[in-house]
mmCIF file of C-alpha atoms and ligand atoms in Angstrom:
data_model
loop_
_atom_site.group_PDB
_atom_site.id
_atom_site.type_symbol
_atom_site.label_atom_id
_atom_site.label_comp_id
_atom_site.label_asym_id
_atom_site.label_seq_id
_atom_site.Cartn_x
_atom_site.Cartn_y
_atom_site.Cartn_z
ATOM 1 C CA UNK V 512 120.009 107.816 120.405
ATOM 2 C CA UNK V 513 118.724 105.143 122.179
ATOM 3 C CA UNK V 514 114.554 104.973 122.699
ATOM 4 C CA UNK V 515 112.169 103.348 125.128
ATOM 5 C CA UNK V 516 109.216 103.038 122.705
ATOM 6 C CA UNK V 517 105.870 101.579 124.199
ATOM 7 C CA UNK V 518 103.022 100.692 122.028
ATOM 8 C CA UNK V 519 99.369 99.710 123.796
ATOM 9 C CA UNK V 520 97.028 100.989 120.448
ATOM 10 C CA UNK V 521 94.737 97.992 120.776
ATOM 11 C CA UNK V 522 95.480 94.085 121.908
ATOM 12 C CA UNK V 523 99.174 94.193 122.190
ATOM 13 C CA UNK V 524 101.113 95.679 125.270
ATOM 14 C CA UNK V 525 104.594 96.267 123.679
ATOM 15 C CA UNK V 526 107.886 97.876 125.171
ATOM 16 C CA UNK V 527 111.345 98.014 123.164
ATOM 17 C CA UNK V 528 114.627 99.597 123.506
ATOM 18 C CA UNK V 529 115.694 100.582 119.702
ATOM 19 C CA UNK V 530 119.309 102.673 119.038
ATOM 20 C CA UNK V 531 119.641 104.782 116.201
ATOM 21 C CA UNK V 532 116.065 103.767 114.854
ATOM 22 C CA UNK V 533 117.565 100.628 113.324
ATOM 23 C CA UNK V 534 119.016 98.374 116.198
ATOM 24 C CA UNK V 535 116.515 96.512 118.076
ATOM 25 C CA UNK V 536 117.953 95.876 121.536
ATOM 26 C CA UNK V 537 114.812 94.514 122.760
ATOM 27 C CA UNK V 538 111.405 93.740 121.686
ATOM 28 C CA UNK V 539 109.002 92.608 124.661
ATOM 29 C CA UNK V 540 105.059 91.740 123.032
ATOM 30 C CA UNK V 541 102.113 90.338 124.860
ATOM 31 C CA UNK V 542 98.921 89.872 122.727
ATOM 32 C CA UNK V 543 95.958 89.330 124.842
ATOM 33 C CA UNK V 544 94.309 88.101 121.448
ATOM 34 C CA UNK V 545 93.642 84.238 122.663
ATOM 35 C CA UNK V 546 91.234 86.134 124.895
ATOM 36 C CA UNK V 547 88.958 87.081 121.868
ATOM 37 C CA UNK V 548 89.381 84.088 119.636
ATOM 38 C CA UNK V 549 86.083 83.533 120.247
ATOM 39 C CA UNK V 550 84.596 87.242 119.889
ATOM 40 C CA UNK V 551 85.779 87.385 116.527
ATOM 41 C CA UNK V 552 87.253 90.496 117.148
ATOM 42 C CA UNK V 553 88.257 92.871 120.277
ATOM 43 C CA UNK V 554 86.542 93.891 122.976
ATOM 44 C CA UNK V 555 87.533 97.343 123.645
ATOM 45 C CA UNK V 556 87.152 97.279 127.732
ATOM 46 C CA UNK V 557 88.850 94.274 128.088
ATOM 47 C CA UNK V 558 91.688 95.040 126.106
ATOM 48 C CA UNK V 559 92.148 97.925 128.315
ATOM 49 C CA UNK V 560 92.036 95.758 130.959
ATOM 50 C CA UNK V 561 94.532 93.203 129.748
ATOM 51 C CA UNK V 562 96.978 96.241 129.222
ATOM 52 C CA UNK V 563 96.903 97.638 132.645
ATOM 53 C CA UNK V 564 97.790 93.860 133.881
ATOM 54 C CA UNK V 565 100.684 93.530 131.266
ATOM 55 C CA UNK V 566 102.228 96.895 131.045
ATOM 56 C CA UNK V 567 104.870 96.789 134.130
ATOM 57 C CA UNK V 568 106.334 93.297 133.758
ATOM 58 C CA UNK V 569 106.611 94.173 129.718
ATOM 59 C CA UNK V 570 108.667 97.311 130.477
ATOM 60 C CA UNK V 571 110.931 95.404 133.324
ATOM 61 C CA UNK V 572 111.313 92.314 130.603
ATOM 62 C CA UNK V 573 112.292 94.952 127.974
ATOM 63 C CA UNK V 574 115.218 96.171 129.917
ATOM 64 C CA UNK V 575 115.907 92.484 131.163
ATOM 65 C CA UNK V 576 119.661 91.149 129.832
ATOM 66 C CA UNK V 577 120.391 94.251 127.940
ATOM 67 C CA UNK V 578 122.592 95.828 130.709
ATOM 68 C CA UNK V 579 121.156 99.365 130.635
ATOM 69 C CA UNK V 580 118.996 101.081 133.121
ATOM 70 C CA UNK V 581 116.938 104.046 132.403
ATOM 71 C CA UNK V 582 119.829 106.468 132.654
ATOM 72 C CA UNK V 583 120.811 105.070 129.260
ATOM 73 C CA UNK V 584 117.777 106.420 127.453
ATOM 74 C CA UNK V 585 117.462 109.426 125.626
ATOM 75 C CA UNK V 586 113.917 109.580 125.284
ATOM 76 C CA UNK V 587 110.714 107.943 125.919
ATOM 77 C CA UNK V 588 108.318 107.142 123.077
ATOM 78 C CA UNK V 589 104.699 105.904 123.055
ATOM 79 C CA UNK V 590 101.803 105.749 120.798
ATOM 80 C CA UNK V 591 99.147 108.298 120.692
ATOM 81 C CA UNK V 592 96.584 107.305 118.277
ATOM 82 C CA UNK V 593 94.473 105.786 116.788
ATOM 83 C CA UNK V 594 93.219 103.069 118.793
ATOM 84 C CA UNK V 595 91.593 102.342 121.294
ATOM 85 C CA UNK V 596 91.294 104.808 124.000
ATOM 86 C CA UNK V 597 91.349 102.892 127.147
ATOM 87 C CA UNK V 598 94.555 100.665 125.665
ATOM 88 C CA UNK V 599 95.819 104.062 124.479
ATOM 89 C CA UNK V 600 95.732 105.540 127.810
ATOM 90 C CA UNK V 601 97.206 103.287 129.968
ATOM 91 C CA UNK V 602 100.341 103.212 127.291
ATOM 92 C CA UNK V 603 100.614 107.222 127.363
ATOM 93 C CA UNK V 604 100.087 107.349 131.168
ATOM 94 C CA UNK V 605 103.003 104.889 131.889
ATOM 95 C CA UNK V 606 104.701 107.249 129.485
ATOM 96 C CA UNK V 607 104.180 110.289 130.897
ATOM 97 C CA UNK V 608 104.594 109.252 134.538
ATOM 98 C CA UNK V 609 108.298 107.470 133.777
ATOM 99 C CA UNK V 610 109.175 110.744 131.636
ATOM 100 C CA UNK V 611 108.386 112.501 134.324
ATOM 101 C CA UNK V 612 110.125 110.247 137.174
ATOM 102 C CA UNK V 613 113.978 109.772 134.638
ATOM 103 C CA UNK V 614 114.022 113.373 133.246
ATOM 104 C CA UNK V 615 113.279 112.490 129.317
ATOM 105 C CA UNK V 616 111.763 113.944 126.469
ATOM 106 C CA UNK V 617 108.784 112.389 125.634
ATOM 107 C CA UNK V 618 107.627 111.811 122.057
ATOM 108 C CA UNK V 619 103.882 111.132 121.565
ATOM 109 C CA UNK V 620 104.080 109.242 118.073
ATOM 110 C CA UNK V 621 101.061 108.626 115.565
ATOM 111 C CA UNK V 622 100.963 104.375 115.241
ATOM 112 C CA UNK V 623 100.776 104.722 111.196
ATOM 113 C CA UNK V 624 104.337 106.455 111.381
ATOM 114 C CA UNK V 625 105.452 103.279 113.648
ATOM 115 C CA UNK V 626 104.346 100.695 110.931
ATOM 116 C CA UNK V 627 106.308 103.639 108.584
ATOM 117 C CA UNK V 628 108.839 102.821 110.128
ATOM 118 C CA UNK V 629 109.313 99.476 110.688
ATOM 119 C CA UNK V 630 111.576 98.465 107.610
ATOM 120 C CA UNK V 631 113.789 100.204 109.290
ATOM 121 C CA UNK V 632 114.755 97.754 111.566
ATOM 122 C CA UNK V 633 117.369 95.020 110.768
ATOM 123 C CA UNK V 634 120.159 93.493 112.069
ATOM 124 C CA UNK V 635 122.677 95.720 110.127
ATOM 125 C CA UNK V 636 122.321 99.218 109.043
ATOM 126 C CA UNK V 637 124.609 99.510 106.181
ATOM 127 C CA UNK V 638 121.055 99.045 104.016
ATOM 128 C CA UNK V 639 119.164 101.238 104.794
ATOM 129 C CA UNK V 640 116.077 102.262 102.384
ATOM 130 C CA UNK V 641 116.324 105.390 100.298
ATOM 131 C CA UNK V 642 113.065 107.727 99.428
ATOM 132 C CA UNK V 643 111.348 108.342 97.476
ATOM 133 C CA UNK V 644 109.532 104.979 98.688
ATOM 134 C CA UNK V 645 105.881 104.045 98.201
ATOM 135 C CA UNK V 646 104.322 102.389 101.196
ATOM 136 C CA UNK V 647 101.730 100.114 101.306
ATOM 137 C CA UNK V 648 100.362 100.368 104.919
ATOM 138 C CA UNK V 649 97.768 97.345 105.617
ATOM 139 C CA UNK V 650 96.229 96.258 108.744
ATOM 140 C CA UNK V 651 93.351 95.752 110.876
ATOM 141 C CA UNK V 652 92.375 98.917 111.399
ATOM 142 C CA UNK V 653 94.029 100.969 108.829
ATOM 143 C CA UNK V 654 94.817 100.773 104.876
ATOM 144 C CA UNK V 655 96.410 103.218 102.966
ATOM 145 C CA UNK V 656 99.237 103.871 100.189
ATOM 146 C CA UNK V 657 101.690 106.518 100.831
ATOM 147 C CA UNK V 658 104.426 108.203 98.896
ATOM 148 C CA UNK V 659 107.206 109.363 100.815
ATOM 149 C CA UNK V 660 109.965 112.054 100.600
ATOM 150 C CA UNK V 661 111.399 111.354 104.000
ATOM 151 C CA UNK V 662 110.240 109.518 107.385
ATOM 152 C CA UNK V 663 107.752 112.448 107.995
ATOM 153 C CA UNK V 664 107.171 113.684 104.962
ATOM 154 C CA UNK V 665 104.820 113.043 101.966
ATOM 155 C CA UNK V 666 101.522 112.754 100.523
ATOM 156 C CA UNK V 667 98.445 110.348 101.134
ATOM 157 C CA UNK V 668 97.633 108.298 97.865
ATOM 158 C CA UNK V 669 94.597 106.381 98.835
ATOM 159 C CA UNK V 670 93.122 105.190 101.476
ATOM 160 C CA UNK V 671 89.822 102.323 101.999
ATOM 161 C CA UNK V 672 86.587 103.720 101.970
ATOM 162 C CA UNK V 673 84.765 101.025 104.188
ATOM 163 C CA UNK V 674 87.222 98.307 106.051
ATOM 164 C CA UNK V 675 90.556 97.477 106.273
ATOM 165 C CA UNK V 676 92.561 94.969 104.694
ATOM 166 C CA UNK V 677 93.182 93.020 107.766
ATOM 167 C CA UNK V 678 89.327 93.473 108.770
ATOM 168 C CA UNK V 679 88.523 92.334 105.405
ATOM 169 C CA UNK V 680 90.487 88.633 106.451
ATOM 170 C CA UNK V 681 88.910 88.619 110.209
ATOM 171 C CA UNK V 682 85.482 89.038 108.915
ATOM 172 C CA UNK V 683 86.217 86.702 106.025
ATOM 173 C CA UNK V 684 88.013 84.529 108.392
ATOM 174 C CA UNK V 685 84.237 84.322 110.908
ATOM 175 C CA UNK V 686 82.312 83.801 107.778
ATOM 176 C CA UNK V 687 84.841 80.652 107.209
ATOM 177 C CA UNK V 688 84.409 79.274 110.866
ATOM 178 C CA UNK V 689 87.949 80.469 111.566
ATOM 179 C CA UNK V 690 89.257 81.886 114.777
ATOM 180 C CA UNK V 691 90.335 85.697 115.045
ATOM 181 C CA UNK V 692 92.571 86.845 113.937
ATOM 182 C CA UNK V 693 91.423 86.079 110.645
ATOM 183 C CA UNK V 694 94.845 86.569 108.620
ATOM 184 C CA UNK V 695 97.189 84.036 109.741
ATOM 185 C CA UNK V 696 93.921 81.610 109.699
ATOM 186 C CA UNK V 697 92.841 82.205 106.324
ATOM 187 C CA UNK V 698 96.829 82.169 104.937
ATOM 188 C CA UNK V 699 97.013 78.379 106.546
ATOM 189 C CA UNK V 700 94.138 77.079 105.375
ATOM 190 C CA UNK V 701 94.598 79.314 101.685
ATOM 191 C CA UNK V 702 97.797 76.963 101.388
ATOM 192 C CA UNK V 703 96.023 73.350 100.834
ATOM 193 C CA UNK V 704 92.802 75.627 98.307
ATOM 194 C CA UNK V 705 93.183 76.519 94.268
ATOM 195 C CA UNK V 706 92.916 79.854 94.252
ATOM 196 C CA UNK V 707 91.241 80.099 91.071
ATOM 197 C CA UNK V 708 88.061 77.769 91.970
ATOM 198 C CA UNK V 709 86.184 80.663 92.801
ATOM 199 C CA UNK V 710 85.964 84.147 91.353
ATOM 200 C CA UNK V 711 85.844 87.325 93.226
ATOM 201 C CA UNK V 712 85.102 91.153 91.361
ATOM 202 C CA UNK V 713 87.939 93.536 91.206
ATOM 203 C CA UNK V 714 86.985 96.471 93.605
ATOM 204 C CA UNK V 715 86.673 99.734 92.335
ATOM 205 C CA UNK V 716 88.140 99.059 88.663
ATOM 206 C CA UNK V 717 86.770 100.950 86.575
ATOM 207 C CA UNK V 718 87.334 104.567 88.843
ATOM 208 C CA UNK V 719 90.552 106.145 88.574
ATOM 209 C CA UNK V 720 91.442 106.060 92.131
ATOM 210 C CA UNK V 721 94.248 104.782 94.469
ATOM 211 C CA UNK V 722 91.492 104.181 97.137
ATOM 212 C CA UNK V 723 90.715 100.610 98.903
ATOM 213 C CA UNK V 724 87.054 99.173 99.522
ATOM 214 C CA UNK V 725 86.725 95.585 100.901
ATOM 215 C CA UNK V 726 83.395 95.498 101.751
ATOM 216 C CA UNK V 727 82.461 94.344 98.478
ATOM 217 C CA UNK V 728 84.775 91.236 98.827
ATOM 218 C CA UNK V 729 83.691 90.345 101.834
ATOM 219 C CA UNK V 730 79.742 90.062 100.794
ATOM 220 C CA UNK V 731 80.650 87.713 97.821
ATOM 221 C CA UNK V 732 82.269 85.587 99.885
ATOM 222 C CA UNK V 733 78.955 85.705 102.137
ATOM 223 C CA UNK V 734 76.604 85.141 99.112
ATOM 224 C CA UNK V 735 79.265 82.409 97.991
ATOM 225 C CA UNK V 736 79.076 80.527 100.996
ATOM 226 C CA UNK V 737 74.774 80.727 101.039
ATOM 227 C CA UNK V 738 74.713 79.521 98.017
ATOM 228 C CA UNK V 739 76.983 76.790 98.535
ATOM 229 C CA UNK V 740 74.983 76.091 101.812
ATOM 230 C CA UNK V 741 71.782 75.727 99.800
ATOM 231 C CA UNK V 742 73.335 73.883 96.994
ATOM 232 C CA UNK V 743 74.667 70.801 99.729
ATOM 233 C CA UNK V 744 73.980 70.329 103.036
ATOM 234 C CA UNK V 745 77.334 70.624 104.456
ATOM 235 C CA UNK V 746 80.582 72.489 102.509
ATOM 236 C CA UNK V 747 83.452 70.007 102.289
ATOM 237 C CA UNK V 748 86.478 70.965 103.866
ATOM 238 C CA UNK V 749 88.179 70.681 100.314
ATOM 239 C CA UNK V 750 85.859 74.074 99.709
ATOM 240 C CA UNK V 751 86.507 76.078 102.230
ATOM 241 C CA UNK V 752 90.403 75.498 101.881
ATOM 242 C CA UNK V 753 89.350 76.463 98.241
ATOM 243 C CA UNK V 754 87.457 79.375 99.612
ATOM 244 C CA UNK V 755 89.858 80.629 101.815
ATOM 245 C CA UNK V 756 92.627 80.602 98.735
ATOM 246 C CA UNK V 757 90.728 82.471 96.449
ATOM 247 C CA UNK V 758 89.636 85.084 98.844
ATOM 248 C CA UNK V 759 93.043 85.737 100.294
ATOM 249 C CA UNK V 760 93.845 86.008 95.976
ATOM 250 C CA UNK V 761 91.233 88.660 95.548
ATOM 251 C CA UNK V 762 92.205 90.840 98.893
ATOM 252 C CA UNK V 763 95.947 90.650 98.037
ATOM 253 C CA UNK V 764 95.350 91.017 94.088
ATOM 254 C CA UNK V 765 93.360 94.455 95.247
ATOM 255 C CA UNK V 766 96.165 95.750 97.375
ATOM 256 C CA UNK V 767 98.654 95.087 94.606
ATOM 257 C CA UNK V 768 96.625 96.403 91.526
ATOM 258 C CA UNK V 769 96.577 99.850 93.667
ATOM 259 C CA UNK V 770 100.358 99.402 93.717
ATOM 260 C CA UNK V 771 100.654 98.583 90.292
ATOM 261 C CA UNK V 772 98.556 101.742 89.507
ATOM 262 C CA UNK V 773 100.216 103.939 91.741
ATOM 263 C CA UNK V 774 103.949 102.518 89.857
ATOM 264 C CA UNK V 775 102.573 103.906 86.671
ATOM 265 C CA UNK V 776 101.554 107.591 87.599
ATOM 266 C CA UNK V 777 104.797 107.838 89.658
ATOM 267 C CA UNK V 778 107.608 105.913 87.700
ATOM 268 C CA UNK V 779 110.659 107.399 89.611
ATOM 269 C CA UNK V 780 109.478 105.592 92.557
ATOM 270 C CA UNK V 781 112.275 103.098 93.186
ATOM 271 C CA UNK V 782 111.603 101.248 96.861
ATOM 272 C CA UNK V 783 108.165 99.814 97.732
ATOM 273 C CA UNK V 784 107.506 98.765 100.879
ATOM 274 C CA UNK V 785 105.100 96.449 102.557
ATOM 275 C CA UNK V 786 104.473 97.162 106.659
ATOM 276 C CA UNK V 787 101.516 96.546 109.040
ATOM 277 C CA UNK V 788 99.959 93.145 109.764
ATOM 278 C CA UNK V 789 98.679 92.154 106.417
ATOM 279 C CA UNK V 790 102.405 92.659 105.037
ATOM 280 C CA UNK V 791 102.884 89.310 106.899
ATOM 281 C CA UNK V 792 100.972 87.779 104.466
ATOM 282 C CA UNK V 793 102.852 85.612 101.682
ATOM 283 C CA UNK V 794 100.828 85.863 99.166
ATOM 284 C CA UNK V 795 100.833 89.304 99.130
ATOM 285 C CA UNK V 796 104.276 89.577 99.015
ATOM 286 C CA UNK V 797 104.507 87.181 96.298
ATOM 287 C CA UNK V 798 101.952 88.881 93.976
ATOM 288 C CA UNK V 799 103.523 92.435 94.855
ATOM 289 C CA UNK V 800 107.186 91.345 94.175
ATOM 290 C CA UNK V 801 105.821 90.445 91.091
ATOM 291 C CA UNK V 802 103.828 93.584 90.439
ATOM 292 C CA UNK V 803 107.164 96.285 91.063
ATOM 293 C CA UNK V 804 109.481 95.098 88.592
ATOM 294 C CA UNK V 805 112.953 96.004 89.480
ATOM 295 C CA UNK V 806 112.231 97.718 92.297
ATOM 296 C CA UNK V 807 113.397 97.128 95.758
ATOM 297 C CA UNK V 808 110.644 95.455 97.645
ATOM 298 C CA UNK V 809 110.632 96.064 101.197
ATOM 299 C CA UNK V 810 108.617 94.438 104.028
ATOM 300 C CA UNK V 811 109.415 94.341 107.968
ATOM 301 C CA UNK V 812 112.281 91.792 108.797
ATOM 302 C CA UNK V 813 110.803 90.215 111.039
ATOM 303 C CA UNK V 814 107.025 88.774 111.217
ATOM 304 C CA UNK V 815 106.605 90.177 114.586
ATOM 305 C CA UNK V 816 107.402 94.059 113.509
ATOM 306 C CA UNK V 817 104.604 93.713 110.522
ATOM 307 C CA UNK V 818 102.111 93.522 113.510
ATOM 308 C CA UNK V 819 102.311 95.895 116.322
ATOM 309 C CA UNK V 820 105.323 96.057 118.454
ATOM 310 C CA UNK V 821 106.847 98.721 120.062
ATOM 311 C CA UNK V 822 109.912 98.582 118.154
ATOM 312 C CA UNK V 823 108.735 100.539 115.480
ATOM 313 C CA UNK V 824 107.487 103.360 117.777
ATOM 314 C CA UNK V 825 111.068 104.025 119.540
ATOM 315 C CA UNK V 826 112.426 103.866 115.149
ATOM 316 C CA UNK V 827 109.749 106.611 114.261
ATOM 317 C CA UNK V 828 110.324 109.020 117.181
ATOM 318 C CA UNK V 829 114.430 108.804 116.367
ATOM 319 C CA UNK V 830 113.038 110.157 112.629
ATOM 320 C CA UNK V 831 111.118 112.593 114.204
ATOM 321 C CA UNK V 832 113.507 114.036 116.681
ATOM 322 C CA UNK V 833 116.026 113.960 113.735
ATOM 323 C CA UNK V 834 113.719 115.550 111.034
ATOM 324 C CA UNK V 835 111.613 117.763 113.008
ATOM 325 C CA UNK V 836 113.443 118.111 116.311
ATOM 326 C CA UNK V 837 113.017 117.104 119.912
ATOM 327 C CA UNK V 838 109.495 118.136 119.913
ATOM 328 C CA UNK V 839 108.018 120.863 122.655
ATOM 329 C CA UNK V 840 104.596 120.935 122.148
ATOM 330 C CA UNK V 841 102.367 119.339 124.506
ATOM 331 C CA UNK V 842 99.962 116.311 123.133
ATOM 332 C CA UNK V 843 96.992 114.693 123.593
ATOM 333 C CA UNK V 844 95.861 110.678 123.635
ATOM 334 C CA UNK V 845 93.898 110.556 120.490
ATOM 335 C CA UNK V 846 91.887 107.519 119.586
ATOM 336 C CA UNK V 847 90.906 108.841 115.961
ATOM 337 C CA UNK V 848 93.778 111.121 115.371
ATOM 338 C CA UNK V 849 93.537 111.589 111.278
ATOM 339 C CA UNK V 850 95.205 109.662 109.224
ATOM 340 C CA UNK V 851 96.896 113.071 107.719
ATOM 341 C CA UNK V 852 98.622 113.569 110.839
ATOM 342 C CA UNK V 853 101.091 111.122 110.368
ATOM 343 C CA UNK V 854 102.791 113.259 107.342
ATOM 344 C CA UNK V 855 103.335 116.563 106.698
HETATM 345 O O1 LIG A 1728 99.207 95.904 112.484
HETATM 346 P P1 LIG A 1728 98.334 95.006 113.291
HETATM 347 O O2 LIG A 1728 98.979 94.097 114.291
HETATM 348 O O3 LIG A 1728 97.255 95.806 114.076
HETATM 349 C C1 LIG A 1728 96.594 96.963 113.636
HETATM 350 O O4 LIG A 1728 97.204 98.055 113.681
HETATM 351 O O5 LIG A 1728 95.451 96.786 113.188
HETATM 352 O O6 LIG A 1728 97.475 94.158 112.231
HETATM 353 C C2 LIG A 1728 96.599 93.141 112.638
HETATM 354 C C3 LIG A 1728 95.890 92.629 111.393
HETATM 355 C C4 LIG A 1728 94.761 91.637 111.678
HETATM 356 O O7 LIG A 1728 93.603 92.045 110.990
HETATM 357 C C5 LIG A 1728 95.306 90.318 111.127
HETATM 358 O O8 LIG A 1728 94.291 89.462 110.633
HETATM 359 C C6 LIG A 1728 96.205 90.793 110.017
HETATM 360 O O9 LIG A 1728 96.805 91.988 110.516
HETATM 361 N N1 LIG A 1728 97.254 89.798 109.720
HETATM 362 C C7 LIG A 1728 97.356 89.159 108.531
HETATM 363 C C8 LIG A 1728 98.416 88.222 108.661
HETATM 364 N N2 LIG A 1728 98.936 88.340 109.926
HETATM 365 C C9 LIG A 1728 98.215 89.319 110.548
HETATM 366 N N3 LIG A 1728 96.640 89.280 107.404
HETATM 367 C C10 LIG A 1728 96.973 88.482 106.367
HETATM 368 N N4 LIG A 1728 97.943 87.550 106.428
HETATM 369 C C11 LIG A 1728 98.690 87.392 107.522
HETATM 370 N N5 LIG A 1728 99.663 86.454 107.546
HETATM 371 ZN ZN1 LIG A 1729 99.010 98.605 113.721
#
């Protein structure tokens, strides 16, 4: 089959053409996130507002130098939820009204099953991943470890109890003086800091739990900072580099100790996968590849399908046409649809 996917959850307006939920034929992203560089975070009505300005020439650039037209398409997919619900709405309107206009199905698909689904796509498709698989699922507004029997299928191992992993780095990232969003920031400046010059607790280590909590991290680093502050009157820039290292250790050394623990009550487990925007991250992928053994480690081919991208909307609805078939209940645009939903 061959998908229109659009994705418009929060800052990014995203359109992509994707065949057979592997082949990326196009891939069309703009971020409006220079815009909030200085918020230190989104601003939910001007996000919306960004989209409605960016959605049409996305879509026309997404079929641009491809050579197919909208009678090539089999279906139309878009994201339904979570996020933000005027971004949200302006994706699933666009949607509905081109569905509606070229005759296709239309597939309202849960964003967590798009990041899913994003090590799906690569160049070739002679490798494709095998399940049972355990996902790690990290970004900025979601963080969660799943084990999965198929692309729509399986069970929720943990999840955070307070912010996300990618939340965790933009907050960390404003405490630090660094622009949003606080990830790529703190993994550039992490490179020229020790890691081990400062010490950060292990959250949630004694419980026997595959759940996340960040908060926890992110006050230390506060109460790290003061007390440097009080200590001198200005923190070197040697520090903060050294700061920024050792808190980007303890975030990913969290993520991967709920791998590790997750390895060890499910041994048969044999791929592991990395996706969402925090999978960008090298360090993490470093400490996890070194966590899993001789597993297969996974992560999005491409930096730009860890973040948001459309790409991996049009790959989840081919899985759930293909596992659940074309589906002919009506939906709703959902800005907290539960986590839950994403599986059965
Ligand atoms: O998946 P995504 O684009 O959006 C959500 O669904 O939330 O993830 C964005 C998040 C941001 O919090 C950003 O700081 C984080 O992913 N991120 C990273 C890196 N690149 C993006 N975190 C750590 N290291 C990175 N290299
Ligand atoms: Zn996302």
């Amino acid at each position: 089959m061959r998908i229109l996917g659009l994705e418009t959850s929060c800052d990014e307006t995203a359109a992509a053409v994707v065949e057979d939920g592997t082949r990326v034929l196009s891939n069309v992203i703009a971020s409006s996130r220079d815009a909030f560089q200085k918020s230190g975070g989104v601003i939910p009505e001007e996000a919306a507002r960004r989209q409605v300005e960016c959605i049409l020439p996305v879509l026309q650039q997404a079929f641009d130098g491809i050579g197919l037209t909208p009678k090539d398409l089999d279906a139309i997919a878009v994201t339904r939820g979570p996020g933000l619900l005027g971004s949200l709405l302006v994706g699933t309107t666009t949607a509905r009204i081109l569905a509606s206009i070229w005759r296709l199905p239309l597939i309202g698909v849960h964003h967590i099953i798009g990041h899913l689904s994003s090590t799906w796509l690569m160049p070739e498709t002679s490798n494709e991943p095998t399940f049972p698989i355990l996902t790690l699922s990290a970004s900025g507004g979601h963080t969660e470890l799943w084990l999965r029997e198929a692309h729509t299928r399986g069970q929720l191992l943990g999840r955070t109890r307070d912010d996300a992993a990618g939340e965790a780095f933009d907050k960390g990232a404003t405490l630090l003086g660094l622009p949003y969003p606080g990830g790529p920031a703190i993994a550039a400046l992490a490179e020229e800091g020790d890691r081990m010059r400062f010490t950060f607790p292990l959250p949630l280590a004694e419980e026997n739990t595959l759940d996340f909590s960040f908060s926890g991290l992110k006050t230390a680093l506060r109460y790290l900072l003061r007390d440097l502050e009080n200590k001198q009157r200005a923190i070197s820039s040697q520090q903060r580099a050294d700061l920024a290292a050792s808190y980007q250790h303890a975030l990913c050394r969290h993520l991967v100790d709920r791998i590790r623990r997750a390895l060890a009550k499910y041994p048969d487990i044999r791929d592991v996968h990395l996706v969402g925007g925090v999978s960008a991250n090298r360090h993490l992928r470093t400490l996890a590849a070194d966590a899993i053994g001789n597993r297969l480690l996974r992560f999005p081919v491409k930096l730009s399908w860890c973040t948001d991208n459309a790409a991996m909307i049009a790959a989840a609805a081919e899985f759930l046409i293909r596992e659940r078939g074309m589906p002919e209940d009506a939906w709703e645009t959902e800005a907290s649809l539960p986590l839950e939903e994403a599986m059965q």
